[in-house]
Structures are given as C-alpha cells and as structure tokens.
Short mmCIF file of C-alpha atoms and ligand atoms in Angstrom, two decimals:
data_model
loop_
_atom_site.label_atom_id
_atom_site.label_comp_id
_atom_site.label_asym_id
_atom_site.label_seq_id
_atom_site.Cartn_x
_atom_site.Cartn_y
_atom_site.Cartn_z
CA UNK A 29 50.77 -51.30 8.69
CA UNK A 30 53.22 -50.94 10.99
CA UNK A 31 56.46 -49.16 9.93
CA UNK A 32 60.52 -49.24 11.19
CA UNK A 33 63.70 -48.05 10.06
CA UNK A 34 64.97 -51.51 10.58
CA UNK A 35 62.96 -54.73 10.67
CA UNK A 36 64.84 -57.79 11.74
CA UNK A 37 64.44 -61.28 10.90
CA UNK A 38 65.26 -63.83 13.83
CA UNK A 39 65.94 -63.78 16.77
CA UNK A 40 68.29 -66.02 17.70
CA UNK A 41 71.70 -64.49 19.32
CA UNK A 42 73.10 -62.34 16.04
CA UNK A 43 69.69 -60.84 15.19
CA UNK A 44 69.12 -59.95 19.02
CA UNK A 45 72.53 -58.11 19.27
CA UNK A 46 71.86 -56.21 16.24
CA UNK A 47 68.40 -55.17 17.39
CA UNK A 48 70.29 -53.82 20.49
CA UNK A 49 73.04 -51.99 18.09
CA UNK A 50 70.60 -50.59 16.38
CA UNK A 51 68.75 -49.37 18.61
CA UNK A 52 71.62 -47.64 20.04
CA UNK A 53 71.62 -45.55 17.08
CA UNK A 54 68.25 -43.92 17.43
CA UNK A 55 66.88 -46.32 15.01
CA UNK A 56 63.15 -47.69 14.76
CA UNK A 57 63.87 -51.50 15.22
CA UNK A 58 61.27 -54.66 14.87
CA UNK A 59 62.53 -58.43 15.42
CA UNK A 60 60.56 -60.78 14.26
CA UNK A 61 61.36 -64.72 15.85
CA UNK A 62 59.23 -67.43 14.73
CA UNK A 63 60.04 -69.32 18.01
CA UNK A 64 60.92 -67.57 21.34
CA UNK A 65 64.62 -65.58 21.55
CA UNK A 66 67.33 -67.53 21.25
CA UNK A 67 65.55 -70.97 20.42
CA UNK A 68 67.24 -71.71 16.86
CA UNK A 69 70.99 -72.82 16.90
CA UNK A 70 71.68 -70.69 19.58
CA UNK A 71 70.07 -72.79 22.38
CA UNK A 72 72.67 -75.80 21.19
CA UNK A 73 75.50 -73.59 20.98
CA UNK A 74 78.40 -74.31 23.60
CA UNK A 75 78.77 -70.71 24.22
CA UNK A 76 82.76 -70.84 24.14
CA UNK A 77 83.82 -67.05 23.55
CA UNK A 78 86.76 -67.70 21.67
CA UNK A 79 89.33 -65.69 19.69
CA UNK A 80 90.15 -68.34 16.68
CA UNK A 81 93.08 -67.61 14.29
CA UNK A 82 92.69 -69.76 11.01
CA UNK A 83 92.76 -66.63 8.85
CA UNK A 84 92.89 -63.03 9.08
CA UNK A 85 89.93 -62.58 8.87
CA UNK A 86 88.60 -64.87 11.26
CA UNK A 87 91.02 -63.60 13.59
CA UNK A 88 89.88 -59.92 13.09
CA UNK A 89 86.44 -60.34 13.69
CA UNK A 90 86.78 -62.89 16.99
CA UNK A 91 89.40 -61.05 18.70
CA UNK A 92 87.51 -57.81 17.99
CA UNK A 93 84.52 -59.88 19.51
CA UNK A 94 85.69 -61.32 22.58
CA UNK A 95 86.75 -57.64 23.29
CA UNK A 96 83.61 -56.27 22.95
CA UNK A 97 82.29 -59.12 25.41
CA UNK A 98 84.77 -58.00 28.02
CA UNK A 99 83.39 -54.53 27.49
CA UNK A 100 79.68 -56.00 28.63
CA UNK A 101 80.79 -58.50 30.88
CA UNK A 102 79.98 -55.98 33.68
CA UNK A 103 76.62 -55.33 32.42
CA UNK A 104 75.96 -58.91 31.95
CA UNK A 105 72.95 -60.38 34.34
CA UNK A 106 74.32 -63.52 36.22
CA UNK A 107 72.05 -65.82 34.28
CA UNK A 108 73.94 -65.46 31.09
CA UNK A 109 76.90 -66.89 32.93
CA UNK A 110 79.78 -65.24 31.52
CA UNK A 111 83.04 -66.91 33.07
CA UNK A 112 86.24 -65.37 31.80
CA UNK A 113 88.16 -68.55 32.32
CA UNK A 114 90.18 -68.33 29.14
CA UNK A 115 90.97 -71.21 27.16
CA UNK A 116 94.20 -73.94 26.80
CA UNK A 117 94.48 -75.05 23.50
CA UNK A 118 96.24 -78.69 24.50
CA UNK A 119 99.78 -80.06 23.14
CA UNK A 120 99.47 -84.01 22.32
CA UNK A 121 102.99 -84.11 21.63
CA UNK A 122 106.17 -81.98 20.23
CA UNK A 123 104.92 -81.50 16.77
CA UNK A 124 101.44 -79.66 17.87
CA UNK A 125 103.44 -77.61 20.72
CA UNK A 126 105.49 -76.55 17.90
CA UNK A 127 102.39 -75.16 15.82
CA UNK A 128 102.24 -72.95 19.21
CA UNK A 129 104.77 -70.69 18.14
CA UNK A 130 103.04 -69.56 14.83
CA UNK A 131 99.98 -69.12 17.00
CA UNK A 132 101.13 -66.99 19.54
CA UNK A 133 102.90 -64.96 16.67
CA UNK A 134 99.13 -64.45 15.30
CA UNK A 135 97.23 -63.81 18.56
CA UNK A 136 99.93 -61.27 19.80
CA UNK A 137 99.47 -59.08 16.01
CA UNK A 138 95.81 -59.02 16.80
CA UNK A 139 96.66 -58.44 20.73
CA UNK A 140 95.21 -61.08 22.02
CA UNK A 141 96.83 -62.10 25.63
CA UNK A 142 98.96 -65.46 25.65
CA UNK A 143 100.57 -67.69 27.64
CA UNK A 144 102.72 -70.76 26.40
CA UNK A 145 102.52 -73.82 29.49
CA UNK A 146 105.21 -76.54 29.79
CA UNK A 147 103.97 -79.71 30.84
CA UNK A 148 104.59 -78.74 34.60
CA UNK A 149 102.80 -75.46 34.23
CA UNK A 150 99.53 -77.75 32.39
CA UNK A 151 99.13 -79.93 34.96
CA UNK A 152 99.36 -77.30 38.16
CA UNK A 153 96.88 -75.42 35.48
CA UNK A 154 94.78 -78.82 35.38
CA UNK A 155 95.13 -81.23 37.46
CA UNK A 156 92.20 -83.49 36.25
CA UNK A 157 93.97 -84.03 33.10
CA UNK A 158 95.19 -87.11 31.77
CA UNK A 159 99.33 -87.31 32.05
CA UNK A 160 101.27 -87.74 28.94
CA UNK A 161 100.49 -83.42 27.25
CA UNK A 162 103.83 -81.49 26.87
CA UNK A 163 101.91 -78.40 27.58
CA UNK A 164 99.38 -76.00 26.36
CA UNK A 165 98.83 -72.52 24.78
CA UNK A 166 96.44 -69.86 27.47
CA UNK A 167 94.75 -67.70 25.29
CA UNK A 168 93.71 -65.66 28.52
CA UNK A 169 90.67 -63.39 27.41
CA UNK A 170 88.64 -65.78 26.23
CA UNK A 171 85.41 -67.13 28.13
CA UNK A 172 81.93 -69.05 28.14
CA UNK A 173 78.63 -68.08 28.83
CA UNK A 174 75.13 -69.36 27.96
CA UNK A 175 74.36 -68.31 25.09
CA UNK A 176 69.76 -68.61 25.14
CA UNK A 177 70.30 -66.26 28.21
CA UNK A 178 72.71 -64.00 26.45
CA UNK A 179 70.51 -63.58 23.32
CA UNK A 180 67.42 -62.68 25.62
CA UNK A 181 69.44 -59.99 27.83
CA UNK A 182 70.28 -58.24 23.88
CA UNK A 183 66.28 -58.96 23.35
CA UNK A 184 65.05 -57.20 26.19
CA UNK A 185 67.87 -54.54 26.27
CA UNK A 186 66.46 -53.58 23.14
CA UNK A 187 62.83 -53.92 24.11
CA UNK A 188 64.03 -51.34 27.16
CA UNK A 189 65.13 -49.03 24.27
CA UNK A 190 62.39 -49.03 22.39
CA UNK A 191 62.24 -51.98 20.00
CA UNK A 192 59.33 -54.06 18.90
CA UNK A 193 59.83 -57.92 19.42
CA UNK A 194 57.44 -60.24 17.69
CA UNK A 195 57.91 -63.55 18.89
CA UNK A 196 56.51 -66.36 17.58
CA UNK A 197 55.55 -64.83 14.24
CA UNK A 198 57.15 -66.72 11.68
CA UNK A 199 57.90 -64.46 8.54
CA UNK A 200 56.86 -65.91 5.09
CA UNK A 201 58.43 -63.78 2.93
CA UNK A 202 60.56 -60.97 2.28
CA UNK A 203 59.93 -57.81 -0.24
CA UNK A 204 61.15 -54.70 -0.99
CA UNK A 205 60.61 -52.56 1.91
CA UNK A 206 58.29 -55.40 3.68
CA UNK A 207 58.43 -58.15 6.00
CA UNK A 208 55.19 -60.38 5.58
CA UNK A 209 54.58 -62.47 8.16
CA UNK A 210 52.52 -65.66 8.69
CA UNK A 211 48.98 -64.61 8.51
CA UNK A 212 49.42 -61.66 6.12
CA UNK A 213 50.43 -58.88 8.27
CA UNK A 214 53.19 -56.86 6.77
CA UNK A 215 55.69 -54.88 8.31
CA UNK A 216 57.31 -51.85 6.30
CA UNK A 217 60.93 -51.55 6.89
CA UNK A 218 63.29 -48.94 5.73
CA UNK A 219 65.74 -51.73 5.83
CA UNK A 220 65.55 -55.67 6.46
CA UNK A 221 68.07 -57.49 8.03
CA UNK A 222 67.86 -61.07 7.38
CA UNK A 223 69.45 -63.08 10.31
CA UNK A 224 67.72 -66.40 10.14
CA UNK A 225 70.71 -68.37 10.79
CA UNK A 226 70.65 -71.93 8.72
CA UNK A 227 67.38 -70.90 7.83
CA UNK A 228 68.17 -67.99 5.87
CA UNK A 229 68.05 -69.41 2.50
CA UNK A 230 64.37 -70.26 2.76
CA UNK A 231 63.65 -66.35 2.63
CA UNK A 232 66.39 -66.01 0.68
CA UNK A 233 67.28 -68.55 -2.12
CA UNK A 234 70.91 -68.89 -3.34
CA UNK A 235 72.33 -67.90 0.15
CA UNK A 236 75.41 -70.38 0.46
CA UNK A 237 74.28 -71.55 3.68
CA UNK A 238 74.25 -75.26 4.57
CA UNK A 239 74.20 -76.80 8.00
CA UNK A 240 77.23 -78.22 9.96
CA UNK A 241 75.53 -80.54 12.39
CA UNK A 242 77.03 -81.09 15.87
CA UNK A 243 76.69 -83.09 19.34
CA UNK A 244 76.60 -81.80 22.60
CA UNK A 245 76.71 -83.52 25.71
CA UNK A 246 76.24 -82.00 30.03
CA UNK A 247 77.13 -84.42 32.89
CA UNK A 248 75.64 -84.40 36.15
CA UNK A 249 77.01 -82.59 39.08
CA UNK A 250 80.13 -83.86 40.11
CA UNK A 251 82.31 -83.48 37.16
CA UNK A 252 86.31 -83.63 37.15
CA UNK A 253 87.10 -79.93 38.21
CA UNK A 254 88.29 -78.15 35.06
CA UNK A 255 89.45 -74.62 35.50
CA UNK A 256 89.82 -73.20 31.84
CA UNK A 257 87.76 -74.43 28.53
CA UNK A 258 89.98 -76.99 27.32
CA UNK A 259 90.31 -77.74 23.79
CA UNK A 260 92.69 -80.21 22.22
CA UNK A 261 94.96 -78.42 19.00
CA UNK A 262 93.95 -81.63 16.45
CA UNK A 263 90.83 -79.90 17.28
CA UNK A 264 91.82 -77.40 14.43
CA UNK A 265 93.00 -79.92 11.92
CA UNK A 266 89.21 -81.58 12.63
CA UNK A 267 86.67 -78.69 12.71
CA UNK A 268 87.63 -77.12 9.37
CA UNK A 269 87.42 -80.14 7.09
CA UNK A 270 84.19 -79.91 5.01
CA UNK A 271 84.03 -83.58 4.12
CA UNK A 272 83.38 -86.31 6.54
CA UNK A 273 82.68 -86.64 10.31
CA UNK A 274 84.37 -85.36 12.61
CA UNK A 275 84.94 -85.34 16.89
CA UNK A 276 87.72 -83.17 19.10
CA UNK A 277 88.53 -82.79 22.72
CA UNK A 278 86.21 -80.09 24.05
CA UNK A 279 85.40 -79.30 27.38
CA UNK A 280 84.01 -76.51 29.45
CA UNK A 281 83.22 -76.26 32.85
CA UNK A 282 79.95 -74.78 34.05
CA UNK A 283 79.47 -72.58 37.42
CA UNK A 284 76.83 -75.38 37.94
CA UNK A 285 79.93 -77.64 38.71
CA UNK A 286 78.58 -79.67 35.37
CA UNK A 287 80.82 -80.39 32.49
CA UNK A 288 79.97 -79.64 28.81
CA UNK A 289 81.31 -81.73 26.57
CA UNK A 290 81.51 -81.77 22.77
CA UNK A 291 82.03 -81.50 19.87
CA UNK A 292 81.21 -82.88 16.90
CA UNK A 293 80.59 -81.91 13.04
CA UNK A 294 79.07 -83.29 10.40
CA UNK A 295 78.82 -81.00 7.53
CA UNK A 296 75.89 -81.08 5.03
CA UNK A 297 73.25 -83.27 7.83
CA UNK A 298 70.36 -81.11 8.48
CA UNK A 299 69.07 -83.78 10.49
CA UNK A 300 68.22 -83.14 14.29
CA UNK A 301 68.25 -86.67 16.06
CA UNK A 302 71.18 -87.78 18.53
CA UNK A 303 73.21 -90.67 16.42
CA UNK A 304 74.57 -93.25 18.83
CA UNK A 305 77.79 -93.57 16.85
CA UNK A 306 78.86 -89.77 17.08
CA UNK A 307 78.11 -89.03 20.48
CA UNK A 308 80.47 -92.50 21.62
CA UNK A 309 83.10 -90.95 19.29
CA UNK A 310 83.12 -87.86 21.15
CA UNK A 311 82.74 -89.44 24.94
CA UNK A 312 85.91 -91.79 23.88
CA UNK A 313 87.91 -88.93 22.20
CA UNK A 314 86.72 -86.70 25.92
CA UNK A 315 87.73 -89.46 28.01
CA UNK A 316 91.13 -89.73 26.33
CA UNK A 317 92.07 -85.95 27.95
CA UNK A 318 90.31 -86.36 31.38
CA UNK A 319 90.03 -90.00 32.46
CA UNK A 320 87.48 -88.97 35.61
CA UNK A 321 84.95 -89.00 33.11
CA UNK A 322 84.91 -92.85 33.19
CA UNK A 323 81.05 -93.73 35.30
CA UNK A 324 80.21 -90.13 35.12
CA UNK A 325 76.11 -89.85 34.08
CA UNK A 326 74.85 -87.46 31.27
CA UNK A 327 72.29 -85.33 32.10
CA UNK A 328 71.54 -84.15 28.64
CA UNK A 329 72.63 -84.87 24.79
CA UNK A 330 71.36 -82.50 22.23
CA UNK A 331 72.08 -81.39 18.99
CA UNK A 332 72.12 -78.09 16.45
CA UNK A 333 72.92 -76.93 13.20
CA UNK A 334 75.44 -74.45 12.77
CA UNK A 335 75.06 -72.62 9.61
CA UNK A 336 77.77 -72.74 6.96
CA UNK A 337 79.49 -70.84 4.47
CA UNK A 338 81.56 -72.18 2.00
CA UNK A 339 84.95 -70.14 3.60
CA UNK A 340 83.76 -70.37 7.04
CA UNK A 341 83.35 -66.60 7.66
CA UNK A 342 79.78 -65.21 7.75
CA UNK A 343 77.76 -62.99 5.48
CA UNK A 344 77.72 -59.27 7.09
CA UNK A 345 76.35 -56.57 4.43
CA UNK A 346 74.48 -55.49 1.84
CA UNK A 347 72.96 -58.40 -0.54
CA UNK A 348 74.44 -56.91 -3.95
CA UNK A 349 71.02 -57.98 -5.87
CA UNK A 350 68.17 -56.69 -3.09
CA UNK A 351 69.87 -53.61 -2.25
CA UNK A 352 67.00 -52.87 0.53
CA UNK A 353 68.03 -56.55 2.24
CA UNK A 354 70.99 -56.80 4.46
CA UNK A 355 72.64 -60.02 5.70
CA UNK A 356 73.62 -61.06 9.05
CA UNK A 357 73.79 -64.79 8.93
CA UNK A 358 76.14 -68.16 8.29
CA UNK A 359 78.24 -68.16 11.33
CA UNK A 360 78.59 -71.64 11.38
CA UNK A 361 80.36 -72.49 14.67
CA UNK A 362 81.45 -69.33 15.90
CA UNK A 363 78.17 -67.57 16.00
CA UNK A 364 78.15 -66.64 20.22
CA UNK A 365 81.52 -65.55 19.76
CA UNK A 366 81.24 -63.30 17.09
CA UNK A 367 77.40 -61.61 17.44
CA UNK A 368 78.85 -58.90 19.12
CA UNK A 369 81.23 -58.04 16.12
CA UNK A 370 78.68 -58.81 13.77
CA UNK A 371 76.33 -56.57 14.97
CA UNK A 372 78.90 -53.73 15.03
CA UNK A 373 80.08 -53.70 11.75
CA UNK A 374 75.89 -54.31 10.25
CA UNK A 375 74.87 -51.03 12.85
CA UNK A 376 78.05 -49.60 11.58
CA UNK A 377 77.41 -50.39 7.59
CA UNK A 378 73.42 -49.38 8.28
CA UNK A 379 74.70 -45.75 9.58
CA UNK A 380 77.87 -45.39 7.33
CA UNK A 381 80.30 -45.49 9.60
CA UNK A 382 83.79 -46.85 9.52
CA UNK A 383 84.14 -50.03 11.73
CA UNK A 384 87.34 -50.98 13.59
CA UNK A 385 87.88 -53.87 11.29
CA UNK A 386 88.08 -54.22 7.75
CA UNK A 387 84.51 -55.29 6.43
CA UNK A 388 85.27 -56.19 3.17
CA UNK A 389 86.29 -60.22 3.81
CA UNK A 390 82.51 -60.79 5.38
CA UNK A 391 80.46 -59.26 2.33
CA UNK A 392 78.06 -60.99 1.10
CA UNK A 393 79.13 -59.82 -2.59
CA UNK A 394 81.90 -62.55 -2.37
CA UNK A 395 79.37 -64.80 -3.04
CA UNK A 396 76.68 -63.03 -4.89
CA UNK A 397 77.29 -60.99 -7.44
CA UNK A 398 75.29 -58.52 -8.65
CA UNK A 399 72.32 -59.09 -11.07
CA UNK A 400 73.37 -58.50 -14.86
CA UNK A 401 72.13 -55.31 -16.30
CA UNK A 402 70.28 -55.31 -19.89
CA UNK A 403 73.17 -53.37 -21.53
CA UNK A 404 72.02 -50.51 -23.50
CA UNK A 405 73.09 -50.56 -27.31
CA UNK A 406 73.86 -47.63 -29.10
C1 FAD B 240 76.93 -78.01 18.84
C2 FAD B 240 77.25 -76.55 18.62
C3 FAD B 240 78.22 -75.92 19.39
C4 FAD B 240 78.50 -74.57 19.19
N1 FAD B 240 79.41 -73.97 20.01
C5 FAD B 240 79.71 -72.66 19.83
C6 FAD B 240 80.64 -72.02 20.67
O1 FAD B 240 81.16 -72.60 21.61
N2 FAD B 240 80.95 -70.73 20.41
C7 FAD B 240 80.40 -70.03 19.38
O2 FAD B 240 80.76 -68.87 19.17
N3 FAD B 240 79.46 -70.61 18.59
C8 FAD B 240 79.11 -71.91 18.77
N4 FAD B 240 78.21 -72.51 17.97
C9 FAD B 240 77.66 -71.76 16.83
C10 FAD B 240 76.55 -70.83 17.26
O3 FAD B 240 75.64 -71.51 18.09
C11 FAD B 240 75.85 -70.26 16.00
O4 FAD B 240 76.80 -69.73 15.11
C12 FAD B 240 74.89 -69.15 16.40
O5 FAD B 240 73.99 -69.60 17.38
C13 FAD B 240 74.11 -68.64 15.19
O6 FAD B 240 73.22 -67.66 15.68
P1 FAD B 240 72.15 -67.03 14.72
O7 FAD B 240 71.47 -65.95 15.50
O8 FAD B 240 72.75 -66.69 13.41
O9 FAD B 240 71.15 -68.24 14.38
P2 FAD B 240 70.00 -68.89 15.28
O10 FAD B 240 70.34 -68.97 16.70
O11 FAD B 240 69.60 -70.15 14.59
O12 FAD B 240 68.85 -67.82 15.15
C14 FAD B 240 68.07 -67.68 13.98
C15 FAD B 240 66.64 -67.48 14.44
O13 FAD B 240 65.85 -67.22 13.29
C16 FAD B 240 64.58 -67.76 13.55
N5 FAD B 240 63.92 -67.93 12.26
C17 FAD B 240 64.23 -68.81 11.30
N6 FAD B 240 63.36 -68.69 10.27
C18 FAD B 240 62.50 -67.70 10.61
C19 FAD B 240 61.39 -67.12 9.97
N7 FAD B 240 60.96 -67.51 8.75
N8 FAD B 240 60.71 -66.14 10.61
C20 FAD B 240 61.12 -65.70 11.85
N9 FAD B 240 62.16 -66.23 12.50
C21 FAD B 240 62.86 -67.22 11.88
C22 FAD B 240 64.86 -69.07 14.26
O14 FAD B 240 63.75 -69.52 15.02
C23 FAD B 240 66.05 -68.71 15.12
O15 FAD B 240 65.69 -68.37 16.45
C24 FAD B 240 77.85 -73.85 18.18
C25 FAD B 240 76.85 -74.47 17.42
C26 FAD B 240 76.55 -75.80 17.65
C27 FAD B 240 75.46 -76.44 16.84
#
C-alpha cells in the first residue's frame, strides 16, 4: 500500500493548487482525478479572476486571491493565458452608478485598486460598447486566464516537486486514514483532502453542496474588440438569487481575438445539455451591451456545474465529524478565482499556521456540527 502525508481527492483546479501548497511544505502529496486535470467544472469555468465584494468574507478571500495570482503571474506558462485586463463593472443608469460609491468604499478597505469612469471615460475605455451607460467602476487588478491550463501548470508543478498524480482513478470511497480507489487499491493518507467539487457529496454524504448550472458561449475570430472583462452591475442583483433562472452581461476577451460570453445560472439543475431558451437569454441580454455581436458565429456553447453552498462561500477545513478528512470544495462560481486562497489557508490549517485571513467564515463546522457524544452518567 502506498502511503502519503496528504492524499488528495480531485483534481480539478482547487485540488491541483493544494497539491502544489502542499507540497511546498515538505509534505508527501497523492492526487487522485478520476478524469484528466482540470476536466470537472473547471474546464467550463470562464476563468474571470475577480475580486467580488458581497460580504466580508467573500471579499477577504478573493481579494487575498487575485493577489496571490499577481504573485504567479510571472511564473505562469503562456498557455494558461493570464491577461491582467481588470474588469468594469457597467452603470445602466444613475441608480446602479450610485451603488458605485459603497463599492469602492469596500474594495479600497480590502485594498483593492479602483477607478470610478464617467460616461466619457467608458466609452474611450470601450469603444465597442453600446451608447446610453453613465459610466463604470475599474476594479484594476483583476484578470482572466484559462483555467484547464492553469489547473495542469499546479498539477505538474507539483509532480516537479515530488507529488504522485493518479489520473483517471476514480476513488470509491473514503476511510479513516485511506483513499480506496476503483479497483480496490488503497492509498494510506495521514490526511485526506476531499476536493471533488459538485461531486463531493457522493464521498461524502450530507455535504451542502448542490449544483448551480451555467451557459457559456466563444465566438469566432473577429469579435468586437473589448479591452477589459466587462460585466454589467444587475449582474450582482442576478447571480446571487437561489431561486429561478437567471442571465447577466458578461464578456471577456480572449488573446485569441475570440469573445467569451456568458453567463447564466440555474441553481439546483444538475443537468449537462445546452437548453435553447437560456443560451438566447444570454446572447439577447450580451447583445444589449455590445451591438457588434449582431451576425457574429459561435464557435462553441458548453455548459458546467458550479458547486454550491447554501451562503455562497466554500467549505475550507476540518470536517468536525471525520476529524482525519479535510474539505476543500463548494466554490460555486468563484472557484478559479479563489483556488489560490483556498489552498493557502487548507496548507496553512494542515501545518498550523496562521493565514493572512480570518478562516473561521469558510469552516466547514458552520454547516456540520459535530457528532453527539453518548454522555456519560454519573
Ligand atoms: C459557466 C461557469 C462559469 C464560471 N466562471 C468562473 C469565473 O469566471 N471565475 C471563477 O473564479 N470561477 C468560475 N466558475 C466556477 C469555477 O469553475 C469552479 O468554482 C471551480 O472550477 C471549482 O473547481 P474544483 O476544483 O472545486 O472542482 P472541479 O473542477 O469540478 O474539480 C473536481 C474534480 O474532482 C474529480 N472527481 C470527482 N469525483 C471524483 C472521484 N470519486 N474520484 C476522483 N476524482 C473525482 C472530477 O473529475 C473533477 O476533475 C465558473 C463555473 C461555471 C460552470
């Protein structure tokens, strides 16, 4: 039997940055992916780096992200096409370039770089938009990449390092101190990370994961020119409902000169097919912001699942009833984003270290609690 300090399970982007954490700190590591790196949600992802401020929390842990993304942007092959474009979060009218204010406020506690554009400033910005915004918020450090690529450069960093990748070995089941996979091998681990994404709670029932599904869609060549990822601020007042259907204004432009378009969630559909209705939802609500679209040709629709918690931050930690199984899963749609931060503050917990951010609002103990002890009578 094979045995590691750390055996982790999936590979998709989280699971690969934690392998490469960990392995950074002299740790035996094994990462297990049923598929190949990267294939789960993380080959549908949109792979917007972006610091997002609905709550403290979330703020805390993208901001601290995107940050550590800067610090590897250097490192960063030219295949995982990291673009530090920054993003303009686009004013309809008054009332959503007042929210602005209250935004900027937020980003500049967590020092995050800002910029608010009049409507003059916008269009100079972005010409290819449609006329009628009052302006725009720059939140400058943010940036795109693709996110398969990006998951395989953590893979085979690690793999440099030292770690064991099993790919396409689908674990069946998870005990203490083992990982058995498909077949009956079993791998002894010191400590298990689980980091299956939506399909966590299959190894581990009662995890409050459910899937969020969404839409993406790339043009051909030949795109409207877009210089930063443009998203549309009812974008916010869409993406966090958990009931119903949902499309926003959200566009990134590729080094390919391509345009990726999305987005759309439906929470609770664990369904993979492309649904006619959604994705003509999403081109109308796109073509409403940049009107070049019109006779433009797709080159590709796909979808993904983006795994779901019921407060929309992930589960990073200890699981308070296995205490040998850690978490590292239910990013829902900020998963690319935040798999740098994430694998911190695990590699951090796993070593018992401090982290630069609180840890307390991603533990998995908000959820679970702890088994109930037989209570001993006197
Ligand atoms: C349409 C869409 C757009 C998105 N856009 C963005 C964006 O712009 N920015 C952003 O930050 N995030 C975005 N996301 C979210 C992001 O893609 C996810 O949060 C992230 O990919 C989750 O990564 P993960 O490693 O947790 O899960 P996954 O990528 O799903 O990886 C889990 C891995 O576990 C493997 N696995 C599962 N079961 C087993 C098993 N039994 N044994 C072994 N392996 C197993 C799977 O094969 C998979 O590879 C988007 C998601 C979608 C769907």
């Amino acid at each position: 039997m094979s045995a590691f300090d750390c055996v982790i399970v999936g590979g998709g982007i989280v699971g690969a940055a934690l392998a490469d954490a960990l392995v950074g700190e002299g740790l035996s590591v094994a990462l297990v992916e049923a598929r190949s790196i990267g294939a789960g949600t993380t080959a549908c992802g949109m792979g917007h780096l972006v610091a997002m401020d609905d709550n403290a929390a979330e703020l805390a842990l993208t901001a601290w992200s995107v940050a550590l993304w800067r610090e590897l942007a250097d490192g960063l092959p030219r295949t995982v096409e990291y673009d530090a474009c920054g993003t303009l979060w686009l004013a309809a009218d008054d009332e959503e370039l007042a929210a602005v204010s209250a935004k900027v406020a937020n980003y500049r506690a967590a020092g995050v770089r800002t910029e608010v554009l009049d409507a003059a400033a916008l269009y100079e910005a972005e010409p290819a938009l449609a006329p009628g915004l009052v302006g725009a918020l720059r939140v400058t450090d943010d940036a795109v990449l693709y996110p398969p690529v990006a998951a395989l450069h953590f893979a085979r960093r690690a793999q440099a390092r030292g770690a064991r990748l099993w790919c396409g070995r689908r674990v069946q089941a998870l005990r203490p101190g083992e990982v058995v996979l498909e077949g009956g091998e079993v791998l002894a681990a010191g400590r298990i990370v689980l980091a299956a994404g939506v399909a966590s709670p299959a190894l581990c029932p009662g995890l409050p994961i459910t899937p969020r599904k969404g839409h993406l869609l790339i043009t051909r060549r030949g795109a409207p020119v877009v210089h930063h990822q443009l998203v549309e601020l009812g974008y916010l007042k869409s993406a966090h409902g958990t009931d119903g259907a949902s499309v926003a204004f959200n566009a990134q432009p590729r080094v390919t000169g391509q345009l990726l378009l999305g987005s759309s969630r439906q929470p609770g559909v664990g369904t993979r097919e492309v649904e006619a209705e959604m994705l003509e939802r999403m081109l109308k609500r796109a073509a409403v912001f940049l009107p070049g679209l019109d006779g433009l040709q797709a080159l590709r629709v796909w979808t993904g699942l983006r795994p779901a918690t019921p407060d929309g931050l992930p589960l990073l930690g200890p699981h308070p009833e296995k205490p040998w199984l850690w978490l590292a899963c239910g990013h829902e749609g900020l998963g690319i984003t935040t798999a740098t931060g994430s694998a911190r503050l695990v590699a951090d917990q796993l070593v018992g270290r401090a982290s630069a951010i609180d840890a307390r609002p991603y533990a998995p103990a908000r959820f679970l609690t702890a088994a109930p002890r037989e209570v001993a009578h006197a």
